[in-house]
PDB file of C-alpha atoms and ligand atoms in Angstrom:
ATOM      1  CA  UNK A1458      -0.074  -0.109   0.130  1.00  0.00           C
ATOM      2  CA  UNK A1459       2.815   2.452   0.672  1.00  0.00           C
ATOM      3  CA  UNK A1460       4.264   2.153  -2.750  1.00  0.00           C
ATOM      4  CA  UNK A1461       0.890   2.880  -4.538  1.00  0.00           C
ATOM      5  CA  UNK A1462       0.992   6.539  -6.671  1.00  0.00           C
ATOM      6  CA  UNK A1463      -1.574   8.541  -7.398  1.00  0.00           C
ATOM      7  CA  UNK A1464      -0.712  12.133  -9.307  1.00  0.00           C
ATOM      8  CA  UNK A1465      -1.185  15.179  -7.774  1.00  0.00           C
ATOM      9  CA  UNK A1466      -2.461  16.329 -11.384  1.00  0.00           C
ATOM     10  CA  UNK A1467      -5.378  13.983 -11.399  1.00  0.00           C
ATOM     11  CA  UNK A1468      -8.925  15.189 -11.389  1.00  0.00           C
ATOM     12  CA  UNK A1469      -9.507  12.793  -8.914  1.00  0.00           C
ATOM     13  CA  UNK A1470      -7.597  14.211  -6.358  1.00  0.00           C
ATOM     14  CA  UNK A1471      -8.240  17.878  -7.652  1.00  0.00           C
ATOM     15  CA  UNK A1472     -11.659  17.798  -8.330  1.00  0.00           C
ATOM     16  CA  UNK A1473     -13.291  14.554  -6.799  1.00  0.00           C
ATOM     17  CA  UNK A1474     -13.736  13.935 -10.201  1.00  0.00           C
ATOM     18  CA  UNK A1475     -13.644  10.104  -9.470  1.00  0.00           C
ATOM     19  CA  UNK A1476     -15.767   7.193  -9.162  1.00  0.00           C
ATOM     20  CA  UNK A1477     -15.371   3.794  -6.831  1.00  0.00           C
ATOM     21  CA  UNK A1478     -17.002   0.809  -5.902  1.00  0.00           C
ATOM     22  CA  UNK A1479     -16.278  -1.502  -2.774  1.00  0.00           C
ATOM     23  CA  UNK A1480     -16.646  -5.140  -2.669  1.00  0.00           C
ATOM     24  CA  UNK A1481     -16.176  -7.320   0.329  1.00  0.00           C
ATOM     25  CA  UNK A1482     -14.652 -10.926   0.561  1.00  0.00           C
ATOM     26  CA  UNK A1483     -15.498 -13.196   3.660  1.00  0.00           C
ATOM     27  CA  UNK A1484     -13.806 -15.948   4.400  1.00  0.00           C
ATOM     28  CA  UNK A1485     -12.468 -16.219   0.997  1.00  0.00           C
ATOM     29  CA  UNK A1486     -15.497 -15.360  -1.053  1.00  0.00           C
ATOM     30  CA  UNK A1487     -16.411 -12.236  -2.835  1.00  0.00           C
ATOM     31  CA  UNK A1488     -19.930 -11.443  -1.911  1.00  0.00           C
ATOM     32  CA  UNK A1489     -22.158 -10.038  -4.702  1.00  0.00           C
ATOM     33  CA  UNK A1490     -19.268  -9.203  -6.655  1.00  0.00           C
ATOM     34  CA  UNK A1491     -21.406  -8.451 -10.124  1.00  0.00           C
ATOM     35  CA  UNK A1492     -23.461  -6.399  -8.468  1.00  0.00           C
ATOM     36  CA  UNK A1493     -20.750  -4.492  -7.596  1.00  0.00           C
ATOM     37  CA  UNK A1494     -19.049  -4.572 -11.331  1.00  0.00           C
ATOM     38  CA  UNK A1495     -22.417  -3.641 -12.570  1.00  0.00           C
ATOM     39  CA  UNK A1496     -22.753  -0.499 -10.476  1.00  0.00           C
ATOM     40  CA  UNK A1497     -19.102   0.500 -11.130  1.00  0.00           C
ATOM     41  CA  UNK A1498     -19.364   0.073 -15.012  1.00  0.00           C
ATOM     42  CA  UNK A1499     -22.563   2.129 -14.832  1.00  0.00           C
ATOM     43  CA  UNK A1500     -21.046   4.695 -12.573  1.00  0.00           C
ATOM     44  CA  UNK A1501     -18.253   4.807 -15.219  1.00  0.00           C
ATOM     45  CA  UNK A1502     -20.693   5.463 -17.936  1.00  0.00           C
ATOM     46  CA  UNK A1503     -22.678   8.172 -16.206  1.00  0.00           C
ATOM     47  CA  UNK A1504     -18.922   9.851 -16.019  1.00  0.00           C
ATOM     48  CA  UNK A1505     -17.957   9.079 -19.211  1.00  0.00           C
ATOM     49  CA  UNK A1506     -14.908   7.651 -18.050  1.00  0.00           C
ATOM     50  CA  UNK A1507     -13.158   4.480 -19.904  1.00  0.00           C
ATOM     51  CA  UNK A1508     -10.644   1.882 -18.859  1.00  0.00           C
ATOM     52  CA  UNK A1509      -8.586  -0.308 -21.101  1.00  0.00           C
ATOM     53  CA  UNK A1510      -9.638  -3.210 -19.151  1.00  0.00           C
ATOM     54  CA  UNK A1511     -12.856  -5.396 -19.423  1.00  0.00           C
ATOM     55  CA  UNK A1512     -15.381  -6.688 -16.633  1.00  0.00           C
ATOM     56  CA  UNK A1513     -13.343  -9.983 -16.344  1.00  0.00           C
ATOM     57  CA  UNK A1514      -9.796  -8.212 -16.427  1.00  0.00           C
ATOM     58  CA  UNK A1515     -11.340  -5.750 -13.673  1.00  0.00           C
ATOM     59  CA  UNK A1516     -12.523  -8.636 -11.710  1.00  0.00           C
ATOM     60  CA  UNK A1517      -8.836 -10.657 -11.933  1.00  0.00           C
ATOM     61  CA  UNK A1518      -7.173  -7.563 -10.793  1.00  0.00           C
ATOM     62  CA  UNK A1519      -9.240  -7.551  -7.882  1.00  0.00           C
ATOM     63  CA  UNK A1520      -9.108 -11.023  -7.373  1.00  0.00           C
ATOM     64  CA  UNK A1521      -5.123 -11.217  -7.657  1.00  0.00           C
ATOM     65  CA  UNK A1522      -5.208  -7.631  -4.972  1.00  0.00           C
ATOM     66  CA  UNK A1523      -6.925 -10.003  -2.350  1.00  0.00           C
ATOM     67  CA  UNK A1524      -4.694 -13.020  -3.259  1.00  0.00           C
ATOM     68  CA  UNK A1525      -1.284 -10.939  -2.995  1.00  0.00           C
ATOM     69  CA  UNK A1526      -2.471  -9.158   0.371  1.00  0.00           C
ATOM     70  CA  UNK A1527      -3.009 -12.576   1.869  1.00  0.00           C
ATOM     71  CA  UNK A1528      -6.137 -11.411   3.400  1.00  0.00           C
ATOM     72  CA  UNK A1529      -9.321 -13.672   3.576  1.00  0.00           C
ATOM     73  CA  UNK A1530     -11.728 -11.121   4.863  1.00  0.00           C
ATOM     74  CA  UNK A1531     -11.202  -8.113   2.814  1.00  0.00           C
ATOM     75  CA  UNK A1532     -12.531  -5.012   1.868  1.00  0.00           C
ATOM     76  CA  UNK A1533     -11.863  -4.641  -2.036  1.00  0.00           C
ATOM     77  CA  UNK A1534     -11.715  -1.359  -3.678  1.00  0.00           C
ATOM     78  CA  UNK A1535     -11.858  -0.313  -7.377  1.00  0.00           C
ATOM     79  CA  UNK A1536     -11.837   3.346  -8.299  1.00  0.00           C
ATOM     80  CA  UNK A1537     -11.551   4.670 -11.503  1.00  0.00           C
ATOM     81  CA  UNK A1538     -10.350   8.660 -11.503  1.00  0.00           C
ATOM     82  CA  UNK A1539     -10.735  11.016 -14.357  1.00  0.00           C
ATOM     83  CA  UNK A1540      -6.829  11.291 -14.464  1.00  0.00           C
ATOM     84  CA  UNK A1541      -4.704  14.021 -15.677  1.00  0.00           C
ATOM     85  CA  UNK A1542      -4.152  15.387 -19.242  1.00  0.00           C
ATOM     86  CA  UNK A1543      -0.333  15.080 -20.707  1.00  0.00           C
ATOM     87  CA  UNK A1544      -0.702  18.483 -21.924  1.00  0.00           C
ATOM     88  CA  UNK A1545      -1.993  20.298 -18.885  1.00  0.00           C
ATOM     89  CA  UNK A1546      -5.400  21.013 -20.810  1.00  0.00           C
ATOM     90  CA  UNK A1547      -8.473  21.858 -18.590  1.00  0.00           C
ATOM     91  CA  UNK A1548     -10.641  19.826 -20.848  1.00  0.00           C
ATOM     92  CA  UNK A1549     -11.888  16.559 -19.367  1.00  0.00           C
ATOM     93  CA  UNK A1550     -11.956  14.659 -22.675  1.00  0.00           C
ATOM     94  CA  UNK A1551      -8.278  15.041 -22.545  1.00  0.00           C
ATOM     95  CA  UNK A1552      -7.659  13.150 -19.128  1.00  0.00           C
ATOM     96  CA  UNK A1553      -6.333   9.959 -19.316  1.00  0.00           C
ATOM     97  CA  UNK A1554      -8.880   7.751 -17.135  1.00  0.00           C
ATOM     98  CA  UNK A1555      -6.751   5.721 -14.278  1.00  0.00           C
ATOM     99  CA  UNK A1556      -7.591   2.437 -12.568  1.00  0.00           C
ATOM    100  CA  UNK A1557      -6.760   1.741  -8.987  1.00  0.00           C
ATOM    101  CA  UNK A1558      -7.661  -1.150  -6.788  1.00  0.00           C
ATOM    102  CA  UNK A1559      -6.443  -2.216  -3.375  1.00  0.00           C
ATOM    103  CA  UNK A1560      -7.445  -4.758  -0.503  1.00  0.00           C
ATOM    104  CA  UNK A1561      -7.742  -3.975   2.920  1.00  0.00           C
ATOM    105  CA  UNK A1562      -8.602  -5.864   5.903  1.00  0.00           C
ATOM    106  CA  UNK A1563     -12.590  -6.209   6.406  1.00  0.00           C
ATOM    107  CA  UNK A1564     -13.832  -3.195   8.281  1.00  0.00           C
ATOM    108  CA  UNK A1565     -16.840  -1.953   9.749  1.00  0.00           C
ATOM    109  CA  UNK A1566     -18.818   0.942  10.455  1.00  0.00           C
ATOM    110  CA  UNK A1567     -19.998  -0.313  13.607  1.00  0.00           C
ATOM    111  CA  UNK A1568     -17.546  -2.409  15.889  1.00  0.00           C
ATOM    112  CA  UNK A1569     -18.514  -5.695  17.636  1.00  0.00           C
ATOM    113  CA  UNK A1570     -19.922  -3.911  20.819  1.00  0.00           C
ATOM    114  CA  UNK A1571     -21.841  -1.498  18.597  1.00  0.00           C
ATOM    115  CA  UNK A1572     -23.237  -4.571  16.773  1.00  0.00           C
ATOM    116  CA  UNK A1573     -24.712  -6.302  19.945  1.00  0.00           C
ATOM    117  CA  UNK A1574     -26.311  -3.180  21.581  1.00  0.00           C
ATOM    118  CA  UNK A1575     -26.998  -1.156  18.394  1.00  0.00           C
ATOM    119  CA  UNK A1576     -25.479   2.294  17.173  1.00  0.00           C
ATOM    120  CA  UNK A1577     -26.701   5.843  18.616  1.00  0.00           C
ATOM    121  CA  UNK A1578     -27.120   8.014  15.563  1.00  0.00           C
ATOM    122  CA  UNK A1579     -27.964  11.800  15.508  1.00  0.00           C
ATOM    123  CA  UNK A1580     -29.959  13.234  12.743  1.00  0.00           C
ATOM    124  CA  UNK A1581     -27.640  16.260  11.446  1.00  0.00           C
ATOM    125  CA  UNK A1582     -28.926  19.494   9.826  1.00  0.00           C
ATOM    126  CA  UNK A1583     -26.700  19.312   7.022  1.00  0.00           C
ATOM    127  CA  UNK A1584     -28.759  18.441   3.514  1.00  0.00           C
ATOM    128  CA  UNK A1585     -27.319  15.922   1.188  1.00  0.00           C
ATOM    129  CA  UNK A1586     -26.122  17.366  -1.768  1.00  0.00           C
ATOM    130  CA  UNK A1587     -29.075  17.276  -4.074  1.00  0.00           C
ATOM    131  CA  UNK A1588     -29.501  14.516  -6.707  1.00  0.00           C
ATOM    132  CA  UNK A1589     -29.957  17.303  -9.608  1.00  0.00           C
ATOM    133  CA  UNK A1590     -26.624  18.481  -8.918  1.00  0.00           C
ATOM    134  CA  UNK A1591     -24.717  15.170  -8.142  1.00  0.00           C
ATOM    135  CA  UNK A1592     -26.229  12.058  -9.263  1.00  0.00           C
ATOM    136  CA  UNK A1593     -26.174   9.646  -6.157  1.00  0.00           C
ATOM    137  CA  UNK A1594     -26.560   6.730  -8.000  1.00  0.00           C
ATOM    138  CA  UNK A1595     -23.043   7.296  -9.374  1.00  0.00           C
ATOM    139  CA  UNK A1596     -20.738   6.276  -6.106  1.00  0.00           C
ATOM    140  CA  UNK A1597     -18.668   9.464  -5.494  1.00  0.00           C
ATOM    141  CA  UNK A1598     -16.516  11.212  -3.137  1.00  0.00           C
ATOM    142  CA  UNK A1599     -18.354  14.082  -2.402  1.00  0.00           C
ATOM    143  CA  UNK A1600     -18.472  13.484   0.889  1.00  0.00           C
ATOM    144  CA  UNK A1601     -18.133  16.849   2.731  1.00  0.00           C
ATOM    145  CA  UNK A1602     -21.820  16.924   3.653  1.00  0.00           C
ATOM    146  CA  UNK A1603     -21.251  13.546   5.260  1.00  0.00           C
ATOM    147  CA  UNK A1604     -18.070  14.308   7.136  1.00  0.00           C
ATOM    148  CA  UNK A1605     -19.773  17.632   8.344  1.00  0.00           C
ATOM    149  CA  UNK A1606     -22.659  15.315   9.549  1.00  0.00           C
ATOM    150  CA  UNK A1607     -20.278  13.246  11.468  1.00  0.00           C
ATOM    151  CA  UNK A1608     -18.706  15.828  13.336  1.00  0.00           C
ATOM    152  CA  UNK A1609     -22.186  17.126  14.305  1.00  0.00           C
ATOM    153  CA  UNK A1610     -23.125  13.747  15.452  1.00  0.00           C
ATOM    154  CA  UNK A1611     -19.987  13.473  17.634  1.00  0.00           C
ATOM    155  CA  UNK A1612     -20.719  17.207  19.077  1.00  0.00           C
ATOM    156  CA  UNK A1613     -23.869  15.970  20.157  1.00  0.00           C
ATOM    157  CA  UNK A1614     -22.518  12.637  21.628  1.00  0.00           C
ATOM    158  CA  UNK A1615     -23.864  10.119  18.873  1.00  0.00           C
ATOM    159  CA  UNK A1616     -21.792   7.829  17.114  1.00  0.00           C
ATOM    160  CA  UNK A1617     -22.524   8.317  13.693  1.00  0.00           C
ATOM    161  CA  UNK A1618     -25.124  10.559  11.388  1.00  0.00           C
ATOM    162  CA  UNK A1619     -28.314  10.583   9.476  1.00  0.00           C
ATOM    163  CA  UNK A1620     -28.347  13.404   7.049  1.00  0.00           C
ATOM    164  CA  UNK A1621     -31.436  14.757   5.125  1.00  0.00           C
ATOM    165  CA  UNK A1622     -32.474  15.369   1.674  1.00  0.00           C
ATOM    166  CA  UNK A1623     -33.694  18.683   0.341  1.00  0.00           C
ATOM    167  CA  UNK A1624     -37.273  18.163   1.439  1.00  0.00           C
ATOM    168  CA  UNK A1625     -35.959  17.496   4.956  1.00  0.00           C
ATOM    169  CA  UNK A1626     -36.348  13.629   4.886  1.00  0.00           C
ATOM    170  CA  UNK A1627     -34.205  11.011   5.540  1.00  0.00           C
ATOM    171  CA  UNK A1628     -31.136  10.266   3.227  1.00  0.00           C
ATOM    172  CA  UNK A1629     -28.697   8.191   4.368  1.00  0.00           C
ATOM    173  CA  UNK A1630     -25.356   8.338   6.533  1.00  0.00           C
ATOM    174  CA  UNK A1631     -21.495   8.533   5.838  1.00  0.00           C
ATOM    175  CA  UNK A1632     -21.128   5.184   3.881  1.00  0.00           C
ATOM    176  CA  UNK A1633     -24.531   3.438   4.756  1.00  0.00           C
ATOM    177  CA  UNK A1634     -28.031   3.690   3.823  1.00  0.00           C
ATOM    178  CA  UNK A1635     -30.849   3.106   6.378  1.00  0.00           C
ATOM    179  CA  UNK A1636     -33.691   1.126   6.930  1.00  0.00           C
ATOM    180  CA  UNK A1637     -37.025   1.595   9.383  1.00  0.00           C
ATOM    181  CA  UNK A1638     -39.275  -1.272  10.589  1.00  0.00           C
ATOM    182  CA  UNK A1639     -42.684  -0.259  11.797  1.00  0.00           C
ATOM    183  CA  UNK A1640     -45.421  -3.084  12.214  1.00  0.00           C
ATOM    184  CA  UNK A1641     -42.936  -5.596  10.235  1.00  0.00           C
ATOM    185  CA  UNK A1642     -42.879  -3.635   7.393  1.00  0.00           C
ATOM    186  CA  UNK A1643     -39.498  -1.917   6.014  1.00  0.00           C
ATOM    187  CA  UNK A1644     -38.771   1.127   4.452  1.00  0.00           C
ATOM    188  CA  UNK A1645     -35.814   2.994   3.000  1.00  0.00           C
ATOM    189  CA  UNK A1646     -35.347   6.415   1.739  1.00  0.00           C
ATOM    190  CA  UNK A1647     -35.950   6.515  -1.839  1.00  0.00           C
ATOM    191  CA  UNK A1648     -34.371  10.137  -2.708  1.00  0.00           C
ATOM    192  CA  UNK A1649     -30.930  11.441  -2.665  1.00  0.00           C
ATOM    193  CA  UNK A1650     -29.356   7.809  -1.997  1.00  0.00           C
ATOM    194  CA  UNK A1651     -26.635   5.621  -3.323  1.00  0.00           C
ATOM    195  CA  UNK A1652     -28.508   2.373  -4.125  1.00  0.00           C
ATOM    196  CA  UNK A1653     -26.360   0.434  -1.929  1.00  0.00           C
ATOM    197  CA  UNK A1654     -26.004  -3.148  -2.799  1.00  0.00           C
ATOM    198  CA  UNK A1655     -26.296  -4.191   0.666  1.00  0.00           C
ATOM    199  CA  UNK A1656     -29.894  -2.166   0.484  1.00  0.00           C
ATOM    200  CA  UNK A1657     -30.554  -4.455  -2.390  1.00  0.00           C
ATOM    201  CA  UNK A1658     -29.580  -7.652  -0.243  1.00  0.00           C
ATOM    202  CA  UNK A1659     -31.986  -6.560   2.264  1.00  0.00           C
ATOM    203  CA  UNK A1660     -34.676  -6.246  -0.623  1.00  0.00           C
ATOM    204  CA  UNK A1661     -33.659  -9.588  -1.621  1.00  0.00           C
ATOM    205  CA  UNK A1662     -33.803 -11.287   1.980  1.00  0.00           C
ATOM    206  CA  UNK A1663     -37.514  -9.660   2.457  1.00  0.00           C
ATOM    207  CA  UNK A1664     -38.665 -11.128  -0.738  1.00  0.00           C
ATOM    208  CA  UNK A1665     -37.450 -14.336  -0.002  1.00  0.00           C
ATOM    209  CA  UNK A1666     -39.027 -14.358   3.718  1.00  0.00           C
ATOM    210  CA  UNK A1667     -41.930 -12.587   2.190  1.00  0.00           C
ATOM    211  CA  UNK A1668     -41.674  -9.297   4.262  1.00  0.00           C
ATOM    212  CA  UNK A1669     -42.925  -6.051   2.583  1.00  0.00           C
ATOM    213  CA  UNK A1670     -39.729  -3.882   1.775  1.00  0.00           C
ATOM    214  CA  UNK A1671     -40.041  -0.581  -0.050  1.00  0.00           C
ATOM    215  CA  UNK A1672     -38.336   2.432  -0.765  1.00  0.00           C
ATOM    216  CA  UNK A1673     -39.987   5.505   0.232  1.00  0.00           C
ATOM    217  CA  UNK A1674     -39.999   9.415   2.100  1.00  0.00           C
ATOM    218  CA  UNK A1675     -39.226   8.803   5.858  1.00  0.00           C
ATOM    219  CA  UNK A1676     -39.130  11.989   7.918  1.00  0.00           C
ATOM    220  CA  UNK A1677     -37.224  12.324  10.908  1.00  0.00           C
ATOM    221  CA  UNK A1678     -39.827  12.113  13.435  1.00  0.00           C
ATOM    222  CA  UNK A1679     -41.209   9.023  11.440  1.00  0.00           C
ATOM    223  CA  UNK A1680     -37.810   7.278  11.934  1.00  0.00           C
ATOM    224  CA  UNK A1681     -37.509   7.989  15.424  1.00  0.00           C
ATOM    225  CA  UNK A1682     -41.195   6.538  16.143  1.00  0.00           C
ATOM    226  CA  UNK A1683     -39.892   3.269  14.276  1.00  0.00           C
ATOM    227  CA  UNK A1684     -39.952  -0.022  16.218  1.00  0.00           C
ATOM    228  CA  UNK A1685     -36.818  -1.133  14.866  1.00  0.00           C
ATOM    229  CA  UNK A1686     -34.088   0.741  12.375  1.00  0.00           C
ATOM    230  CA  UNK A1687     -30.830  -0.553  11.138  1.00  0.00           C
ATOM    231  CA  UNK A1688     -28.371   0.438   8.430  1.00  0.00           C
ATOM    232  CA  UNK A1689     -26.675  -1.201   5.722  1.00  0.00           C
ATOM    233  CA  UNK A1690     -22.886  -1.148   4.317  1.00  0.00           C
ATOM    234  CA  UNK A1691     -20.601  -3.398   2.476  1.00  0.00           C
ATOM    235  CA  UNK A1692     -18.369  -2.165   5.407  1.00  0.00           C
ATOM    236  CA  UNK A1693     -20.293  -4.086   8.263  1.00  0.00           C
ATOM    237  CA  UNK A1694     -23.747  -5.548   6.582  1.00  0.00           C
ATOM    238  CA  UNK A1695     -26.620  -5.237   8.414  1.00  0.00           C
ATOM    239  CA  UNK A1696     -26.137  -3.166  11.541  1.00  0.00           C
ATOM    240  CA  UNK A1697     -28.751  -2.343  14.555  1.00  0.00           C
ATOM    241  CA  UNK A1698     -29.753   1.467  15.722  1.00  0.00           C
ATOM    242  CA  UNK A1699     -31.331   1.731  19.074  1.00  0.00           C
ATOM    243  CA  UNK A1700     -30.959   5.374  19.622  1.00  0.00           C
ATOM    244  CA  UNK A1701     -31.816   8.372  17.527  1.00  0.00           C
ATOM    245  CA  UNK A1702     -31.152  11.429  18.806  1.00  0.00           C
ATOM    246  CA  UNK A1703     -32.813  11.071  22.406  1.00  0.00           C
ATOM    247  CA  UNK A1704     -35.304   8.874  21.144  1.00  0.00           C
ATOM    248  CA  UNK A1705     -34.736   5.222  21.929  1.00  0.00           C
ATOM    249  CA  UNK A1706     -36.003   2.465  19.269  1.00  0.00           C
ATOM    250  CA  UNK A1707     -38.669  -0.098  20.479  1.00  0.00           C
ATOM    251  CA  UNK A1708     -37.431  -1.127  24.254  1.00  0.00           C
ATOM    252  CA  UNK A1709     -33.831  -0.312  23.251  1.00  0.00           C
ATOM    253  CA  UNK A1710     -32.623  -3.613  22.226  1.00  0.00           C
ATOM    254  CA  UNK A1711     -31.789  -4.668  18.709  1.00  0.00           C
ATOM    255  CA  UNK A1712     -35.116  -5.866  17.274  1.00  0.00           C
ATOM    256  CA  UNK A1713     -36.320  -9.340  16.105  1.00  0.00           C
ATOM    257  CA  UNK A1714     -36.426  -8.444  12.474  1.00  0.00           C
ATOM    258  CA  UNK A1715     -32.864  -6.874  12.440  1.00  0.00           C
ATOM    259  CA  UNK A1716     -31.584  -9.964  14.218  1.00  0.00           C
ATOM    260  CA  UNK A1717     -33.182 -12.111  11.546  1.00  0.00           C
ATOM    261  CA  UNK A1718     -31.735 -10.166   8.835  1.00  0.00           C
ATOM    262  CA  UNK A1719     -28.653  -9.888  10.042  1.00  0.00           C
ATOM    263  CA  UNK A1720     -28.328 -14.122  10.349  1.00  0.00           C
ATOM    264  CA  UNK A1721     -29.326 -14.564   6.887  1.00  0.00           C
ATOM    265  CA  UNK A1722     -27.491 -11.997   5.317  1.00  0.00           C
ATOM    266  CA  UNK A1723     -24.408 -13.857   6.632  1.00  0.00           C
ATOM    267  CA  UNK A1724     -25.446 -17.245   6.041  1.00  0.00           C
ATOM    268  CA  UNK A1725     -25.824 -16.016   2.240  1.00  0.00           C
ATOM    269  CA  UNK A1726     -21.828 -15.386   2.557  1.00  0.00           C
ATOM    270  CA  UNK A1727     -21.517 -19.351   1.695  1.00  0.00           C
ATOM    271  CA  UNK A1728     -24.510 -19.414  -0.880  1.00  0.00           C
ATOM    272  CA  UNK A1729     -22.718 -19.796  -4.546  1.00  0.00           C
ATOM    273  CA  UNK A1730     -25.957 -17.681  -5.661  1.00  0.00           C
ATOM    274  CA  UNK A1731     -24.553 -14.900  -3.582  1.00  0.00           C
ATOM    275  CA  UNK A1732     -20.652 -15.149  -3.216  1.00  0.00           C
ATOM    276  CA  UNK A1733     -17.901 -16.654  -5.194  1.00  0.00           C
ATOM    277  CA  UNK A1734     -14.352 -17.932  -4.281  1.00  0.00           C
ATOM    278  CA  UNK A1735     -11.521 -15.450  -4.846  1.00  0.00           C
ATOM    279  CA  UNK A1736      -9.404 -18.292  -5.513  1.00  0.00           C
ATOM    280  CA  UNK A1737     -11.656 -18.954  -8.799  1.00  0.00           C
ATOM    281  CA  UNK A1738     -10.588 -15.482 -10.067  1.00  0.00           C
ATOM    282  CA  UNK A1739      -7.032 -15.259  -8.929  1.00  0.00           C
ATOM    283  CA  UNK A1740      -6.097 -17.893 -11.182  1.00  0.00           C
ATOM    284  CA  UNK A1741      -3.712 -16.053 -13.645  1.00  0.00           C
ATOM    285  CA  UNK A1742      -1.268 -15.513 -10.355  1.00  0.00           C
ATOM    286  CA  UNK A1743      -1.650 -19.106  -9.223  1.00  0.00           C
ATOM    287  CA  UNK A1744      -0.080 -20.278 -12.784  1.00  0.00           C
ATOM    288  CA  UNK A1745       3.601 -20.699 -13.053  1.00  0.00           C
TER     289      UNK A1745
HETATM  290  N1  PLP B2395     -24.336   5.249   0.971  1.00  0.00           N
HETATM  291  C1  PLP B2395     -23.274   5.900   0.657  1.00  0.00           C
HETATM  292  C2  PLP B2395     -23.020   7.385   0.787  1.00  0.00           C
HETATM  293  C3  PLP B2395     -22.081   5.145   0.485  1.00  0.00           C
HETATM  294  O1  PLP B2395     -20.832   5.735   0.518  1.00  0.00           O
HETATM  295  C4  PLP B2395     -22.334   3.475   0.802  1.00  0.00           C
HETATM  296  C5  PLP B2395     -21.173   2.830   0.662  1.00  0.00           C
HETATM  297  O2  PLP B2395     -19.861   2.766   0.823  1.00  0.00           O
HETATM  298  C6  PLP B2395     -23.332   2.899   0.879  1.00  0.00           C
HETATM  299  C7  PLP B2395     -24.675   3.878   0.944  1.00  0.00           C
HETATM  300  C8  PLP B2395     -23.925   1.803   1.268  1.00  0.00           C
HETATM  301  O3  PLP B2395     -23.591   1.089  -0.132  1.00  0.00           O
HETATM  302  P1  PLP B2395     -23.646  -0.520  -0.237  1.00  0.00           P
HETATM  303  O4  PLP B2395     -24.182  -1.225   0.537  1.00  0.00           O
HETATM  304  O5  PLP B2395     -23.291  -0.540  -1.788  1.00  0.00           O
HETATM  305  O6  PLP B2395     -22.054  -0.721   0.849  1.00  0.00           O
END
């Protein structure tokens, strides 16, 4: 990692002109790699970026990063930056797009203790950058609003933040989507959010379980009155929330729906329909 380099002239570094995706590896298996590759490729298309690698080559590079790092559970990043122009042109069409990939040990938004007792979240006053300015479907690094929200949450004494959209409804947090459970039905914000792969996994699990899960507006008072709340991210999966601002969720303990989904989510990590062995893709490097 210490030898990786990025040009100080890269538009990714200078202007946040970059997209990325993060997939995780659990016990030697990629989880939902195809969905991450789909989203990465759609983000690049929307930003008019191109790489000299096709999908299989990207997957192989990622697998080799994991293989070389030696991590069996990892957080794997694929990044495409606008790059720099060899002539210092200010025209983005002249920049040569760059690809960066790396594997780190698996990390989580919530630590072990927080996963057991549930997180304390504060709803910040910061408004998420509107989708008409930056398309949230493109996984991006426009995080100043999210980081500001985090500082506000820390000032409040909470552990992480939820920030609102321009209509005052709940949007998302720094690196995660959110779900509210009321009377056994699930809802997650529809507007100003990244369509998270873990959010998609919750939809898929709910459809297997015959539970209702929809995307729609959720106001701050509504989420505080929910029976259960949890957040979702590749960095940690499904993570319970038991307190929002001063409001306690249900009886203050991690709820039954959240527990059931968490357990099923982790079970899917060995299901061949949801996961694939890193070794299958890291074939190039294994060959003499
Ligand atoms: N929202 C934002 C802003 C994110 O950066 C992320 C992940 O990094 C998520 C939501 C969760 O997405 P996923 O479940 O694909 O990790």
